[in-house]
Amino acid sequence: MRGFGNLIDGYRRFRANQSSLKREQWRQLAEGQSPRAVIIACCDSRADPATIFDADPGDIFVVRNIANLVPPFEPNGGRDGVSAAIEFGVTQLNAREIVVMGHEKCGGISAVLTGRFRNARAGEGGFIDRWMGQIDEIAQAIAQEHGTGPETHRRLEEAAIRRSMANLRTFPFVVEREQKQSLVVLGCHFSIREGELWVLDEAKGKFRPV
Ligand SMILES: [Zn+2]
């Protein structure tokens, strides 16, 4: 089979590892899913929520996009796959947690901070520019105050997580469930170098290692 690189080798290992117990689990999963958490993560190949949370199929409902951004609630906002996934995970699957997970060395964050794709055409970074434009103002403000070094990078990664959490709270069905305490909104940041997860303590306004 052409075009899959070593993915088919991985698939063969996956098939070979399916014990009868796992097969039974797959059969049960085929009946339906009730994941505990919705996770909004970056597309980055190094920050995979299933790996980091050691999650099994059926455990987490994952939405991935460049820089793990959540746009604000815009009922007439066009083709918004992120909002559709959040709506499904929260209102149809009744997930009890929504986790925004950012990560170290995020390319999307770097792009907005450096203005690398500013005003680029579609196909040359224009889609990234338009998507990351959501946090352009925050990026400008942080860069003005702190420059564009690695510290600023981390600062903006954290600010973007906070913004996504704030935007989640513009969705009425999120606010409603949070008030009834049937849903928790959480933020965290994954360090690739350390393989370490930091969680946002909202009361203290700080990220801390778990
Ligand atoms: Zn990223």
PDB file of C-alpha atoms and ligand atoms in Angstrom:
ATOM      1  CA  MET A   1       0.000   0.000   0.000  1.00  0.00           C
ATOM      2  CA  ARG A   2       1.450   3.357  -0.981  1.00  0.00           C
ATOM      3  CA  GLY A   3       1.217   6.725   0.682  1.00  0.00           C
ATOM      4  CA  PHE A   4       0.910   5.781   4.341  1.00  0.00           C
ATOM      5  CA  GLY A   5       4.604   5.781   5.198  1.00  0.00           C
ATOM      6  CA  ASN A   6       5.074   3.696   8.336  1.00  0.00           C
ATOM      7  CA  LEU A   7       1.458   4.203   9.479  1.00  0.00           C
ATOM      8  CA  ILE A   8       0.410   0.777   8.189  1.00  0.00           C
ATOM      9  CA  ASP A   9       3.232  -0.831  10.193  1.00  0.00           C
ATOM     10  CA  GLY A  10       1.780   0.926  13.256  1.00  0.00           C
ATOM     11  CA  TYR A  11      -1.676  -0.319  12.385  1.00  0.00           C
ATOM     12  CA  ARG A  12      -0.381  -3.904  12.114  1.00  0.00           C
ATOM     13  CA  ARG A  13       1.162  -3.610  15.595  1.00  0.00           C
ATOM     14  CA  PHE A  14      -2.163  -2.225  16.843  1.00  0.00           C
ATOM     15  CA  ARG A  15      -4.058  -5.201  15.359  1.00  0.00           C
ATOM     16  CA  ALA A  16      -1.536  -7.697  16.735  1.00  0.00           C
ATOM     17  CA  ASN A  17      -1.965  -6.224  20.238  1.00  0.00           C
ATOM     18  CA  GLN A  18      -5.750  -6.643  20.311  1.00  0.00           C
ATOM     19  CA  SER A  19      -6.335  -9.267  22.980  1.00  0.00           C
ATOM     20  CA  SER A  20      -9.791 -10.775  23.306  1.00  0.00           C
ATOM     21  CA  LEU A  21     -10.464  -8.373  26.207  1.00  0.00           C
ATOM     22  CA  LYS A  22      -9.658  -5.373  24.058  1.00  0.00           C
ATOM     23  CA  ARG A  23     -11.889  -6.728  21.320  1.00  0.00           C
ATOM     24  CA  GLU A  24     -14.722  -6.884  23.833  1.00  0.00           C
ATOM     25  CA  GLN A  25     -14.010  -3.267  24.790  1.00  0.00           C
ATOM     26  CA  TRP A  26     -14.201  -2.238  21.142  1.00  0.00           C
ATOM     27  CA  ARG A  27     -17.540  -4.038  20.816  1.00  0.00           C
ATOM     28  CA  GLN A  28     -18.870  -2.124  23.823  1.00  0.00           C
ATOM     29  CA  LEU A  29     -17.529   1.155  22.443  1.00  0.00           C
ATOM     30  CA  ALA A  30     -19.356   0.489  19.193  1.00  0.00           C
ATOM     31  CA  GLU A  31     -22.616   0.839  21.163  1.00  0.00           C
ATOM     32  CA  GLY A  32     -21.829   4.476  22.008  1.00  0.00           C
ATOM     33  CA  GLN A  33     -19.452   6.896  23.666  1.00  0.00           C
ATOM     34  CA  SER A  34     -19.613   8.806  26.927  1.00  0.00           C
ATOM     35  CA  PRO A  35     -16.239  10.521  27.284  1.00  0.00           C
ATOM     36  CA  ARG A  36     -15.538  12.194  30.593  1.00  0.00           C
ATOM     37  CA  ALA A  37     -13.820  15.249  29.119  1.00  0.00           C
ATOM     38  CA  VAL A  38     -13.750  17.483  26.075  1.00  0.00           C
ATOM     39  CA  ILE A  39     -10.160  18.492  25.390  1.00  0.00           C
ATOM     40  CA  ILE A  40      -9.190  21.404  23.178  1.00  0.00           C
ATOM     41  CA  ALA A  41      -5.606  20.922  22.094  1.00  0.00           C
ATOM     42  CA  CYS A  42      -3.185  22.077  19.424  1.00  0.00           C
ATOM     43  CA  CYS A  43      -2.604  20.098  16.214  1.00  0.00           C
ATOM     44  CA  ASP A  44       1.075  19.898  17.170  1.00  0.00           C
ATOM     45  CA  SER A  45       2.285  16.302  16.749  1.00  0.00           C
ATOM     46  CA  ARG A  46       4.268  16.504  20.008  1.00  0.00           C
ATOM     47  CA  ALA A  47       1.366  17.380  22.277  1.00  0.00           C
ATOM     48  CA  ASP A  48      -1.153  14.574  21.873  1.00  0.00           C
ATOM     49  CA  PRO A  49      -3.792  14.548  24.648  1.00  0.00           C
ATOM     50  CA  ALA A  50      -4.373  10.767  24.416  1.00  0.00           C
ATOM     51  CA  THR A  51      -0.664  10.175  25.056  1.00  0.00           C
ATOM     52  CA  ILE A  52      -0.301  12.801  27.784  1.00  0.00           C
ATOM     53  CA  PHE A  53      -3.408  11.684  29.697  1.00  0.00           C
ATOM     54  CA  ASP A  54      -2.762   8.007  28.924  1.00  0.00           C
ATOM     55  CA  ALA A  55      -6.351   7.828  27.709  1.00  0.00           C
ATOM     56  CA  ASP A  56      -8.097   4.875  26.119  1.00  0.00           C
ATOM     57  CA  PRO A  57     -10.569   5.015  23.239  1.00  0.00           C
ATOM     58  CA  GLY A  58     -13.839   6.448  24.542  1.00  0.00           C
ATOM     59  CA  ASP A  59     -12.191   8.407  27.394  1.00  0.00           C
ATOM     60  CA  ILE A  60     -11.704  11.856  25.878  1.00  0.00           C
ATOM     61  CA  PHE A  61     -13.429  13.841  23.141  1.00  0.00           C
ATOM     62  CA  VAL A  62     -10.643  15.800  21.485  1.00  0.00           C
ATOM     63  CA  VAL A  63     -10.859  18.963  19.391  1.00  0.00           C
ATOM     64  CA  ARG A  64      -7.565  19.999  17.839  1.00  0.00           C
ATOM     65  CA  ASN A  65      -6.700  23.184  15.998  1.00  0.00           C
ATOM     66  CA  ILE A  66      -3.739  25.528  15.567  1.00  0.00           C
ATOM     67  CA  ALA A  67      -2.820  26.844  19.042  1.00  0.00           C
ATOM     68  CA  ASN A  68      -5.841  25.270  20.805  1.00  0.00           C
ATOM     69  CA  LEU A  69      -8.042  28.332  20.385  1.00  0.00           C
ATOM     70  CA  VAL A  70     -11.733  28.582  21.164  1.00  0.00           C
ATOM     71  CA  PRO A  71     -13.528  31.354  19.269  1.00  0.00           C
ATOM     72  CA  PRO A  72     -16.268  33.256  21.113  1.00  0.00           C
ATOM     73  CA  PHE A  73     -19.917  32.187  20.873  1.00  0.00           C
ATOM     74  CA  GLU A  74     -21.058  33.341  17.430  1.00  0.00           C
ATOM     75  CA  PRO A  75     -24.312  31.620  16.424  1.00  0.00           C
ATOM     76  CA  ASN A  76     -24.109  33.117  12.923  1.00  0.00           C
ATOM     77  CA  GLY A  77     -20.346  32.883  12.582  1.00  0.00           C
ATOM     78  CA  GLY A  78     -20.092  30.533   9.596  1.00  0.00           C
ATOM     79  CA  ARG A  79     -18.458  27.102   9.406  1.00  0.00           C
ATOM     80  CA  ASP A  80     -17.151  26.785  12.904  1.00  0.00           C
ATOM     81  CA  GLY A  81     -15.942  23.248  13.557  1.00  0.00           C
ATOM     82  CA  VAL A  82     -14.641  24.098  17.017  1.00  0.00           C
ATOM     83  CA  SER A  83     -18.015  25.348  18.273  1.00  0.00           C
ATOM     84  CA  ALA A  84     -19.772  22.358  16.685  1.00  0.00           C
ATOM     85  CA  ALA A  85     -17.457  19.939  18.494  1.00  0.00           C
ATOM     86  CA  ILE A  86     -17.841  21.767  21.821  1.00  0.00           C
ATOM     87  CA  GLU A  87     -21.620  21.802  21.404  1.00  0.00           C
ATOM     88  CA  PHE A  88     -21.667  18.068  20.692  1.00  0.00           C
ATOM     89  CA  GLY A  89     -19.295  17.135  23.505  1.00  0.00           C
ATOM     90  CA  VAL A  90     -21.088  19.223  26.110  1.00  0.00           C
ATOM     91  CA  THR A  91     -24.774  19.098  25.189  1.00  0.00           C
ATOM     92  CA  GLN A  92     -25.023  15.670  23.544  1.00  0.00           C
ATOM     93  CA  LEU A  93     -22.302  13.620  25.224  1.00  0.00           C
ATOM     94  CA  ASN A  94     -22.636  15.436  28.561  1.00  0.00           C
ATOM     95  CA  ALA A  95     -18.892  15.589  29.230  1.00  0.00           C
ATOM     96  CA  ARG A  96     -18.181  16.768  32.762  1.00  0.00           C
ATOM     97  CA  GLU A  97     -14.964  18.644  32.024  1.00  0.00           C
ATOM     98  CA  ILE A  98     -13.683  20.911  29.261  1.00  0.00           C
ATOM     99  CA  VAL A  99      -9.921  21.216  29.242  1.00  0.00           C
ATOM    100  CA  VAL A 100      -7.998  23.741  27.154  1.00  0.00           C
ATOM    101  CA  MET A 101      -4.481  22.362  26.781  1.00  0.00           C
ATOM    102  CA  GLY A 102      -1.737  24.616  25.429  1.00  0.00           C
ATOM    103  CA  HIS A 103       1.875  23.590  24.966  1.00  0.00           C
ATOM    104  CA  GLU A 104       5.461  24.776  24.840  1.00  0.00           C
ATOM    105  CA  LYS A 105       6.989  25.948  21.545  1.00  0.00           C
ATOM    106  CA  CYS A 106       3.616  26.364  19.863  1.00  0.00           C
ATOM    107  CA  GLY A 107       4.132  27.274  16.206  1.00  0.00           C
ATOM    108  CA  GLY A 108       0.815  29.137  16.014  1.00  0.00           C
ATOM    109  CA  ILE A 109       1.776  31.276  18.998  1.00  0.00           C
ATOM    110  CA  SER A 110       5.174  31.907  17.419  1.00  0.00           C
ATOM    111  CA  ALA A 111       3.517  32.964  14.148  1.00  0.00           C
ATOM    112  CA  VAL A 112       1.278  35.539  15.794  1.00  0.00           C
ATOM    113  CA  LEU A 113       4.092  36.850  17.965  1.00  0.00           C
ATOM    114  CA  THR A 114       6.522  37.337  15.099  1.00  0.00           C
ATOM    115  CA  GLY A 115       3.908  38.394  12.519  1.00  0.00           C
ATOM    116  CA  ARG A 116       5.389  35.734  10.228  1.00  0.00           C
ATOM    117  CA  PHE A 117       2.223  35.270   8.152  1.00  0.00           C
ATOM    118  CA  ARG A 118       0.753  38.749   8.484  1.00  0.00           C
ATOM    119  CA  ASN A 119      -1.419  39.516   5.454  1.00  0.00           C
ATOM    120  CA  ALA A 120      -0.156  36.362   3.709  1.00  0.00           C
ATOM    121  CA  ARG A 121      -2.300  34.869   0.964  1.00  0.00           C
ATOM    122  CA  ALA A 122      -4.278  31.657   1.408  1.00  0.00           C
ATOM    123  CA  GLY A 123      -1.855  28.805   0.867  1.00  0.00           C
ATOM    124  CA  GLU A 124       1.092  30.902   2.009  1.00  0.00           C
ATOM    125  CA  GLY A 125       0.082  31.238   5.640  1.00  0.00           C
ATOM    126  CA  GLY A 126      -3.100  33.236   5.107  1.00  0.00           C
ATOM    127  CA  PHE A 127      -5.347  30.683   6.785  1.00  0.00           C
ATOM    128  CA  ILE A 128      -3.020  30.595   9.804  1.00  0.00           C
ATOM    129  CA  ASP A 129      -2.897  34.396   9.895  1.00  0.00           C
ATOM    130  CA  ARG A 130      -6.683  34.671   9.850  1.00  0.00           C
ATOM    131  CA  TRP A 131      -7.115  31.983  12.510  1.00  0.00           C
ATOM    132  CA  MET A 132      -4.419  33.381  14.802  1.00  0.00           C
ATOM    133  CA  GLY A 133      -5.791  36.910  14.316  1.00  0.00           C
ATOM    134  CA  GLN A 134      -8.138  36.017  17.184  1.00  0.00           C
ATOM    135  CA  ILE A 135      -5.331  36.650  19.645  1.00  0.00           C
ATOM    136  CA  ASP A 136      -3.428  39.297  17.713  1.00  0.00           C
ATOM    137  CA  GLU A 137      -4.359  42.060  20.139  1.00  0.00           C
ATOM    138  CA  ILE A 138      -3.229  40.073  23.158  1.00  0.00           C
ATOM    139  CA  ALA A 139       0.016  39.190  21.359  1.00  0.00           C
ATOM    140  CA  GLN A 140       0.722  42.828  20.512  1.00  0.00           C
ATOM    141  CA  ALA A 141       0.067  43.926  24.068  1.00  0.00           C
ATOM    142  CA  ILE A 142       2.315  41.233  25.556  1.00  0.00           C
ATOM    143  CA  ALA A 143       5.083  41.828  22.990  1.00  0.00           C
ATOM    144  CA  GLN A 144       5.026  45.568  23.691  1.00  0.00           C
ATOM    145  CA  GLU A 145       5.472  44.970  27.367  1.00  0.00           C
ATOM    146  CA  HIS A 146       7.897  42.023  27.320  1.00  0.00           C
ATOM    147  CA  GLY A 147       9.553  41.834  23.871  1.00  0.00           C
ATOM    148  CA  THR A 148       9.456  38.636  21.802  1.00  0.00           C
ATOM    149  CA  GLY A 149      11.856  36.300  23.689  1.00  0.00           C
ATOM    150  CA  PRO A 150      11.118  32.800  25.010  1.00  0.00           C
ATOM    151  CA  GLU A 151       9.553  34.211  28.192  1.00  0.00           C
ATOM    152  CA  THR A 152       7.060  36.158  26.085  1.00  0.00           C
ATOM    153  CA  HIS A 153       6.327  33.039  24.103  1.00  0.00           C
ATOM    154  CA  ARG A 154       5.325  31.187  27.277  1.00  0.00           C
ATOM    155  CA  ARG A 155       3.367  34.211  28.487  1.00  0.00           C
ATOM    156  CA  LEU A 156       1.334  34.296  25.280  1.00  0.00           C
ATOM    157  CA  GLU A 157       0.769  30.514  25.358  1.00  0.00           C
ATOM    158  CA  GLU A 158      -0.719  30.961  28.828  1.00  0.00           C
ATOM    159  CA  ALA A 159      -2.697  34.067  27.834  1.00  0.00           C
ATOM    160  CA  ALA A 160      -4.165  32.179  24.865  1.00  0.00           C
ATOM    161  CA  ILE A 161      -5.325  29.386  27.182  1.00  0.00           C
ATOM    162  CA  ARG A 162      -6.980  31.959  29.450  1.00  0.00           C
ATOM    163  CA  ARG A 163      -8.636  33.627  26.452  1.00  0.00           C
ATOM    164  CA  SER A 164      -9.982  30.301  25.200  1.00  0.00           C
ATOM    165  CA  MET A 165     -11.386  29.571  28.654  1.00  0.00           C
ATOM    166  CA  ALA A 166     -13.015  33.016  28.725  1.00  0.00           C
ATOM    167  CA  ASN A 167     -14.452  32.380  25.265  1.00  0.00           C
ATOM    168  CA  LEU A 168     -15.819  29.006  26.390  1.00  0.00           C
ATOM    169  CA  ARG A 169     -17.722  30.964  29.012  1.00  0.00           C
ATOM    170  CA  THR A 170     -19.471  32.979  26.288  1.00  0.00           C
ATOM    171  CA  PHE A 171     -21.318  29.776  25.282  1.00  0.00           C
ATOM    172  CA  PRO A 172     -24.632  29.809  27.197  1.00  0.00           C
ATOM    173  CA  PHE A 173     -24.716  25.999  27.511  1.00  0.00           C
ATOM    174  CA  VAL A 174     -21.250  26.049  29.101  1.00  0.00           C
ATOM    175  CA  VAL A 175     -22.122  28.791  31.602  1.00  0.00           C
ATOM    176  CA  GLU A 176     -25.403  27.092  32.496  1.00  0.00           C
ATOM    177  CA  ARG A 177     -23.701  23.774  33.261  1.00  0.00           C
ATOM    178  CA  GLU A 178     -20.818  25.414  35.089  1.00  0.00           C
ATOM    179  CA  GLN A 179     -23.307  27.207  37.346  1.00  0.00           C
ATOM    180  CA  LYS A 180     -25.112  23.932  38.032  1.00  0.00           C
ATOM    181  CA  GLN A 181     -21.696  22.371  38.720  1.00  0.00           C
ATOM    182  CA  SER A 182     -22.257  19.671  36.151  1.00  0.00           C
ATOM    183  CA  LEU A 183     -19.315  20.961  34.094  1.00  0.00           C
ATOM    184  CA  VAL A 184     -15.835  22.208  34.980  1.00  0.00           C
ATOM    185  CA  VAL A 185     -13.738  24.436  32.712  1.00  0.00           C
ATOM    186  CA  LEU A 186      -9.998  23.843  33.095  1.00  0.00           C
ATOM    187  CA  GLY A 187      -6.772  25.091  31.535  1.00  0.00           C
ATOM    188  CA  CYS A 188      -3.334  23.511  31.366  1.00  0.00           C
ATOM    189  CA  HIS A 189       0.013  23.832  29.605  1.00  0.00           C
ATOM    190  CA  PHE A 190       2.260  20.981  28.496  1.00  0.00           C
ATOM    191  CA  SER A 191       6.027  21.381  28.466  1.00  0.00           C
ATOM    192  CA  ILE A 192       7.457  19.261  25.658  1.00  0.00           C
ATOM    193  CA  ARG A 193      11.026  19.449  26.937  1.00  0.00           C
ATOM    194  CA  GLU A 194      10.104  18.313  30.463  1.00  0.00           C
ATOM    195  CA  GLY A 195       7.127  16.153  29.508  1.00  0.00           C
ATOM    196  CA  GLU A 196       5.350  18.002  32.313  1.00  0.00           C
ATOM    197  CA  LEU A 197       1.827  19.337  32.673  1.00  0.00           C
ATOM    198  CA  TRP A 198       1.069  22.628  34.443  1.00  0.00           C
ATOM    199  CA  VAL A 199      -2.515  23.321  35.473  1.00  0.00           C
ATOM    200  CA  LEU A 200      -4.100  26.755  35.832  1.00  0.00           C
ATOM    201  CA  ASP A 201      -5.182  27.580  39.368  1.00  0.00           C
ATOM    202  CA  GLU A 202      -7.826  30.158  38.501  1.00  0.00           C
ATOM    203  CA  ALA A 203      -8.223  31.390  42.077  1.00  0.00           C
ATOM    204  CA  LYS A 204      -4.520  32.249  42.243  1.00  0.00           C
ATOM    205  CA  GLY A 205      -4.231  33.162  38.565  1.00  0.00           C
ATOM    206  CA  LYS A 206      -1.172  30.930  38.098  1.00  0.00           C
ATOM    207  CA  PHE A 207      -0.136  27.780  36.318  1.00  0.00           C
ATOM    208  CA  ARG A 208       1.448  25.142  38.577  1.00  0.00           C
ATOM    209  CA  PRO A 209       2.957  21.719  37.938  1.00  0.00           C
ATOM    210  CA  VAL A 210       0.611  18.862  38.812  1.00  0.00           C
TER     211      VAL A 210
HETATM  212 ZN    ZN B   1       0.751  24.458  19.049  1.00  0.00          ZN
END
